[in-house]
Coordinates of N, CA and C and ligand atoms in Angstrom, one line a residue:
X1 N 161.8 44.6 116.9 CA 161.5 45.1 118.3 C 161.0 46.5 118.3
X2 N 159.9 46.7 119.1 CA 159.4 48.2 119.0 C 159.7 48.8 120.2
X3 N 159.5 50.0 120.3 CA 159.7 50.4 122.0 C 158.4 50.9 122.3
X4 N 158.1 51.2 123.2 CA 156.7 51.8 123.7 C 157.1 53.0 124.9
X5 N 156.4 53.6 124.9 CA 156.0 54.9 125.7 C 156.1 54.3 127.3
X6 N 155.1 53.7 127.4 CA 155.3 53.6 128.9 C 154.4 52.9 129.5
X7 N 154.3 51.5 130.3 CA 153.6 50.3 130.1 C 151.9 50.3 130.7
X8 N 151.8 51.5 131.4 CA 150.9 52.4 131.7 C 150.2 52.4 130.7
X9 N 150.7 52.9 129.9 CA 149.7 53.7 128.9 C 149.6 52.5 127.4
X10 N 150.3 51.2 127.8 CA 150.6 50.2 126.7 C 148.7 50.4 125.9
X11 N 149.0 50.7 125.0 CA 147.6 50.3 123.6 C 147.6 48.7 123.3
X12 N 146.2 48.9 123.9 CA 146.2 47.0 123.6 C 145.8 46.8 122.0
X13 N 145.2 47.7 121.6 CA 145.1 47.3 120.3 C 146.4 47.6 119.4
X14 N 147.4 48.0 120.0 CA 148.4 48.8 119.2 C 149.1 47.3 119.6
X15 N 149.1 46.5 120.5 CA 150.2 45.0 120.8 C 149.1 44.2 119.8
X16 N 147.9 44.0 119.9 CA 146.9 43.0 118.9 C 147.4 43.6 117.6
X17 N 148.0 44.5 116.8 CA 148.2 44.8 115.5 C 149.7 44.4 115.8
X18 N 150.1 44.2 116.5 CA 151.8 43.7 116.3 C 151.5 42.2 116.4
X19 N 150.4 41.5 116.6 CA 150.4 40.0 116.9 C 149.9 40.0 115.4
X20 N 149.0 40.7 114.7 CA 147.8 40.9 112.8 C 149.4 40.6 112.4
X21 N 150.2 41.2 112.0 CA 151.6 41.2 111.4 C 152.6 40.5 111.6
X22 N 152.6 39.9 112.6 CA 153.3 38.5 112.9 C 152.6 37.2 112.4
X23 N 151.6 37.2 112.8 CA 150.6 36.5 111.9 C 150.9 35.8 110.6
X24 N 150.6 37.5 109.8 CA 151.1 37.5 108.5 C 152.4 36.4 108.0
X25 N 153.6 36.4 109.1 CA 154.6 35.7 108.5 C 154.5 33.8 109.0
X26 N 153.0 33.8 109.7 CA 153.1 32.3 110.0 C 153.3 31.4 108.8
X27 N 154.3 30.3 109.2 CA 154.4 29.2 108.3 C 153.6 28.0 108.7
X28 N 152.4 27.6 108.1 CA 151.1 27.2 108.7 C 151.0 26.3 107.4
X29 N 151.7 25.6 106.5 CA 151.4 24.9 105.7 C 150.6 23.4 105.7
X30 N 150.9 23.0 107.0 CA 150.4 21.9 107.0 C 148.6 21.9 107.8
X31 N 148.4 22.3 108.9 CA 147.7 23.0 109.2 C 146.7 24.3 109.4
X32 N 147.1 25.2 108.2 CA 147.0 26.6 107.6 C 146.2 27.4 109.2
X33 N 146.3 26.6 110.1 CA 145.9 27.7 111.6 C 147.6 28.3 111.9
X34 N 146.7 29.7 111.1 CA 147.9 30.9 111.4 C 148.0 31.6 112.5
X35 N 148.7 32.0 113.4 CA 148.6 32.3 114.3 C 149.8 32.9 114.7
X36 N 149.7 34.7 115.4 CA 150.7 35.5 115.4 C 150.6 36.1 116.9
X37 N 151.9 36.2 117.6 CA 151.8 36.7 118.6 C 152.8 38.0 119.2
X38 N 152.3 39.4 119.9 CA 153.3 40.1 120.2 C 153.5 39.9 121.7
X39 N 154.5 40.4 122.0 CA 154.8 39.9 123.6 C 155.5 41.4 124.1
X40 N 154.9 41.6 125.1 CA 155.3 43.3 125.8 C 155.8 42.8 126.5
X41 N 157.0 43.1 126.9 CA 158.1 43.1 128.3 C 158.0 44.7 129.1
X42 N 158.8 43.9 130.2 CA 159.0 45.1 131.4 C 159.1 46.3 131.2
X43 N 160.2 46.0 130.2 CA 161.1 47.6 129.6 C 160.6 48.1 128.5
X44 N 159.1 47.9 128.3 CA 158.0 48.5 127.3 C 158.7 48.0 125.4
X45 N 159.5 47.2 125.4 CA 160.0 46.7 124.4 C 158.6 45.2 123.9
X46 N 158.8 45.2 122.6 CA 157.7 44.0 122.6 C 158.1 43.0 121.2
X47 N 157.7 41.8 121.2 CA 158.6 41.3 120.8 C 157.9 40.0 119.6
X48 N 157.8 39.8 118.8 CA 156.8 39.0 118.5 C 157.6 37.8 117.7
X49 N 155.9 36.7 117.8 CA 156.4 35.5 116.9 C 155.4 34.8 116.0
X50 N 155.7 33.9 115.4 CA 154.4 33.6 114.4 C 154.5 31.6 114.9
X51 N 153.4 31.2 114.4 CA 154.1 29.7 114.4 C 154.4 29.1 113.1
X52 N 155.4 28.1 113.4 CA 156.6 27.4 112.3 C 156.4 26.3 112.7
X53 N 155.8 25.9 111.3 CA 155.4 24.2 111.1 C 156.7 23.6 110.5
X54 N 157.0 22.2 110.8 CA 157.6 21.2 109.8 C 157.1 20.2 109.2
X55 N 157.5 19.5 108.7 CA 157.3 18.3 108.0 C 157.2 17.5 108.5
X56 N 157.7 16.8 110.1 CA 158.1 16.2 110.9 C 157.1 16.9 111.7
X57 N 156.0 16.9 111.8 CA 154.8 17.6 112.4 C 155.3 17.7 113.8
X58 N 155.7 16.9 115.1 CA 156.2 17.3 116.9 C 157.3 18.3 116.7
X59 N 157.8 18.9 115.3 CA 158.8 19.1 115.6 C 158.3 21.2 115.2
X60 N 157.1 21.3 115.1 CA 156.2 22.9 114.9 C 156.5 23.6 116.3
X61 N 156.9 24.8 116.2 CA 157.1 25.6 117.2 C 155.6 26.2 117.0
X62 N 155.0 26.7 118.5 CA 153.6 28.1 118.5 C 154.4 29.3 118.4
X63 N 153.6 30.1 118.3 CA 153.8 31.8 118.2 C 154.0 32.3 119.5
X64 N 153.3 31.8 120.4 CA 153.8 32.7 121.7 C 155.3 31.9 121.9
X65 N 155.6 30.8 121.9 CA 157.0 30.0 122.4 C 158.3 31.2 121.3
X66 N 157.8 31.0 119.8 CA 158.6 32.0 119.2 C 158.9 33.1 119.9
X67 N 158.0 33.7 119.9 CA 158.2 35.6 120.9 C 159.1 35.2 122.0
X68 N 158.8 34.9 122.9 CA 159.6 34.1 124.2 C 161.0 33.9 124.1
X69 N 160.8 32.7 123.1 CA 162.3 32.9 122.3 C 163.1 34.3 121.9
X70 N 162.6 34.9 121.1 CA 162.8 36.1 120.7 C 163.2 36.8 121.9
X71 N 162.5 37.1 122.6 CA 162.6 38.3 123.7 C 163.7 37.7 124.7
X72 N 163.4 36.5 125.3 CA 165.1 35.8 125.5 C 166.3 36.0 125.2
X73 N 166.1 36.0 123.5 CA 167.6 35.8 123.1 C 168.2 37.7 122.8
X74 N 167.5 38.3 122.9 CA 167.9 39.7 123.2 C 167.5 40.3 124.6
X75 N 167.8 38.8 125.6 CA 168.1 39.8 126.3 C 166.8 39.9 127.6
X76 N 166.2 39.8 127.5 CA 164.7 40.2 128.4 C 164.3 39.0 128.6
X77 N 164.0 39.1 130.2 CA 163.3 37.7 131.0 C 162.5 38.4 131.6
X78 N 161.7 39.3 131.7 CA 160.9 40.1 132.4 C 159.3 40.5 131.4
X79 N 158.5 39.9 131.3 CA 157.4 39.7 130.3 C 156.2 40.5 131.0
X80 N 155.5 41.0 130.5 CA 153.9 42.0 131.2 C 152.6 41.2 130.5
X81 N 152.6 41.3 129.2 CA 151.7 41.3 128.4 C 151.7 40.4 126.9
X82 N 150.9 39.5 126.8 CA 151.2 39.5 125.2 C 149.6 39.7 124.5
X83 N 149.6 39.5 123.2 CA 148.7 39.2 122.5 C 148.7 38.3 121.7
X84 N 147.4 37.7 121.2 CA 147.8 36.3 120.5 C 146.7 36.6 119.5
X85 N 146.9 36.2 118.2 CA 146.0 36.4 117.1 C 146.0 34.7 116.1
X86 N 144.7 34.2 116.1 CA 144.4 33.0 115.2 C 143.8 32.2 115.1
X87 N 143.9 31.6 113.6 CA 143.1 30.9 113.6 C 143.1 30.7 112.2
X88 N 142.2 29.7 111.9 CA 141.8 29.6 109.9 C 141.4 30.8 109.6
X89 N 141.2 31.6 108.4 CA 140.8 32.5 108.2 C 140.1 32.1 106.8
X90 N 138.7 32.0 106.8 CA 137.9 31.4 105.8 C 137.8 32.1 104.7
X91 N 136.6 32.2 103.7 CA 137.1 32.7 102.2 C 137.0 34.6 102.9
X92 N 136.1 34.8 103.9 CA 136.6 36.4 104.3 C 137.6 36.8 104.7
X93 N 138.1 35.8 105.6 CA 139.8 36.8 105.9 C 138.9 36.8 107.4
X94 N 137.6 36.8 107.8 CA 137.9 37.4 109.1 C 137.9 36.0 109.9
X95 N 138.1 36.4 111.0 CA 139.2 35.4 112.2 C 137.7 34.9 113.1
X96 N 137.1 33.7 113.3 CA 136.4 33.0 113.6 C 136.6 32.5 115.6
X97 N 137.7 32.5 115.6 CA 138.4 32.0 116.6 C 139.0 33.0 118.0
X98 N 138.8 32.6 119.2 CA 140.0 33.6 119.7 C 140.9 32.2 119.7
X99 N 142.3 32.4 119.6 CA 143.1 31.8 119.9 C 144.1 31.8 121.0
X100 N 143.5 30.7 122.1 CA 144.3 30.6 123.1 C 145.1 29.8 123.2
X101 N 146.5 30.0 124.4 CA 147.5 29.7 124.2 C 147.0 28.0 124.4
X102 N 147.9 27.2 123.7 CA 148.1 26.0 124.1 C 149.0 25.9 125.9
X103 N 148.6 24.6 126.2 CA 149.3 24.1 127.6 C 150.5 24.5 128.0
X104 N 151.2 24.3 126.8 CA 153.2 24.1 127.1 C 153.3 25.6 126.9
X105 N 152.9 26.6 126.4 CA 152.7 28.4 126.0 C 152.5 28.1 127.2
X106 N 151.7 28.0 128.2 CA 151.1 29.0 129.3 C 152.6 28.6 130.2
X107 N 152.9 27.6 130.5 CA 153.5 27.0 131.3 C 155.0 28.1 130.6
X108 N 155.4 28.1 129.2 CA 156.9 28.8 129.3 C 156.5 30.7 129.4
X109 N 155.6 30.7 129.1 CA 155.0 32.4 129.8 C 155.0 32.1 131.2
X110 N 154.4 31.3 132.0 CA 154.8 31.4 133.3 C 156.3 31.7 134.0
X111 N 157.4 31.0 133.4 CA 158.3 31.0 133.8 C 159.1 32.2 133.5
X112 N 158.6 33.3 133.1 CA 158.9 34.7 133.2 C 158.4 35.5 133.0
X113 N 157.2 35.0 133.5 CA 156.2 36.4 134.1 C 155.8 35.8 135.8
X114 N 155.0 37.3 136.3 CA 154.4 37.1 137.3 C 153.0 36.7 136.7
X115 N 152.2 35.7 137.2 CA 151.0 34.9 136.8 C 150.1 35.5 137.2
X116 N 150.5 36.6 138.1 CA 148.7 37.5 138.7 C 148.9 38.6 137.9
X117 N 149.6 38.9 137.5 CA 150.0 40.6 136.8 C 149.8 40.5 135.2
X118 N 150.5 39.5 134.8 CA 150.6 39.0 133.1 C 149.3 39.2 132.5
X119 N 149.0 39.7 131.7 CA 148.5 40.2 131.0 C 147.9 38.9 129.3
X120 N 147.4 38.1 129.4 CA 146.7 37.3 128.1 C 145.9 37.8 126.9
X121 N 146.0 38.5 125.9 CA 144.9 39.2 125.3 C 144.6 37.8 124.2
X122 N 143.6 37.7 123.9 CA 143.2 36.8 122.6 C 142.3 37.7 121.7
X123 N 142.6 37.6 120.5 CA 141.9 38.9 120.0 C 141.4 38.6 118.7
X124 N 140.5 38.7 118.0 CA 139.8 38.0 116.5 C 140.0 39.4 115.3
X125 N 140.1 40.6 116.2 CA 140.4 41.8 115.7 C 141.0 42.9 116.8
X126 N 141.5 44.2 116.5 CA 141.3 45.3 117.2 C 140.1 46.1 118.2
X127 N 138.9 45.0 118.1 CA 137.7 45.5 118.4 C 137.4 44.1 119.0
X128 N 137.8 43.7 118.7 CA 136.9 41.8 119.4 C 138.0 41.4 120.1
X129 N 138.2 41.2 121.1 CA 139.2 40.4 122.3 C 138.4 40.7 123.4
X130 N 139.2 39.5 124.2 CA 138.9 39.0 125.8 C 140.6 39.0 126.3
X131 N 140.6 39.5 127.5 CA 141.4 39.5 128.2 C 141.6 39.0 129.8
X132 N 143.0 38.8 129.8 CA 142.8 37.6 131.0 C 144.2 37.5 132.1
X133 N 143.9 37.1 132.8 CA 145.3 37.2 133.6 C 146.0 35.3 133.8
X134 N 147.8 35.4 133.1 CA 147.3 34.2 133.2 C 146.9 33.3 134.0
X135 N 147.2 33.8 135.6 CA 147.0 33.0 137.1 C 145.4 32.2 136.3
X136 N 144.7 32.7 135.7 CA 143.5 32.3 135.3 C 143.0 31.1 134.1
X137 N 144.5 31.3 133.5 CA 144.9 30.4 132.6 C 145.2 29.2 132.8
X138 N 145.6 29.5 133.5 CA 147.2 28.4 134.9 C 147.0 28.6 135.9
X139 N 145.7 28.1 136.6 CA 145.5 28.0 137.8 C 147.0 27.0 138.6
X140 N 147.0 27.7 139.9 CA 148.1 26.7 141.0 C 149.5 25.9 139.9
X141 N 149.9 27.0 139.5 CA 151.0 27.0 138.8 C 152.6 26.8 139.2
X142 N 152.9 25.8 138.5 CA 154.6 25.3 139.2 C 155.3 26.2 138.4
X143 N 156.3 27.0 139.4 CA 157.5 28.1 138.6 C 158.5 27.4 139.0
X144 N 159.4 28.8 138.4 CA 161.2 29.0 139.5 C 160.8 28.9 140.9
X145 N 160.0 29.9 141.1 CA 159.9 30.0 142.6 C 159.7 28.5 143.7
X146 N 159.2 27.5 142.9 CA 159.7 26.6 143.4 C 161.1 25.3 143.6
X147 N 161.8 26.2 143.3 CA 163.2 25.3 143.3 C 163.9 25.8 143.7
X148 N 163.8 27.2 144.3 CA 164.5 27.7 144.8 C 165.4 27.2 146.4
Ligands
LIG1 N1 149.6 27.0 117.7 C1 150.2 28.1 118.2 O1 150.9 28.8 117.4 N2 149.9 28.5 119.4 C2 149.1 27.8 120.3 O2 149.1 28.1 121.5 C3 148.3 26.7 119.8 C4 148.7 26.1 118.5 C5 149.9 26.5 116.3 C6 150.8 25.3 116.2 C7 150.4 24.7 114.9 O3 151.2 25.3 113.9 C8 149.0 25.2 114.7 O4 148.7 26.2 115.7 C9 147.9 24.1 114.9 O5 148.2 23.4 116.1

């Protein structure tokens, strides 16, 4: 967990190198699409995750659901921002892909975040990303707010 300065002033390339290093610890064996993600919360804390494959392949968590998890279980249900980093990485190393969230990611980022505010970065490097809001992702999106 890192802390940050102030969400104002959040360094998106400073959250896309916290997704490069999460990355790093993906367990990608069966599918070698590595893929690492940091997640900035309210209280400028950020929180990351990688994806975890099994052997029982339905049973692979993604990297954003990880973070989520993470930031959850210490505590924070209040999300701003994440970044997401992946993809195969061919005999260069460099990243081919932006990697966007899968379906079931947008849908458990929705459920605590605000969808017009939230923040999506996809990023191939520190210099290469698109950014996005996820209402854009997840158009006409079912929350909490409806069960209330
Ligand atoms: N994956 C993620 O980590 N995030 C996504 O949003 C899409 C897919 C992972 C799951 C699996 O380990 C690999 O990418 C190929 O599907």
């Amino acid at each position: 967990m890192m802390q940050w300065g102030r969400t104002e002033d959040m360094d998106e390339k400073e959250l896309i190198k916290h997704a490069m290093d999460a990355r790093e610890r993906s367990y990608s064996p069966y599918s070698q699409y590595r893929v690492g993600a940091a997640l900035l919360c309210g209280d400028d804390t950020v929180f990351t995750g990688c994806n975890i494959e099994n052997a029982s392949y339905p049973a692979t968590v993604c990297a954003e659901r990880v973070a989520v998890g993470n930031a959850v279980a210490n505590g924070r249900r209040d999300i701003t921002a994440i970044a997401i980093v992946g993809g195969k990485s061919g005999e260069t190393g460099v990243l081919t892909d932006y990697a966007f969230p899968c379906g079931i990611c947008r849908q458990v980022l929705r459920e605590f975040s605000d969808p017009a505010s939230f923040t999506v970065i996809v990023a191939r490097s520190t210099d290469d990303y698109k950014k996005y809001k996820l209402e854009e992702l997840l158009p006409e999106s079912f929350g909490p707010d409806h069960l209330l």
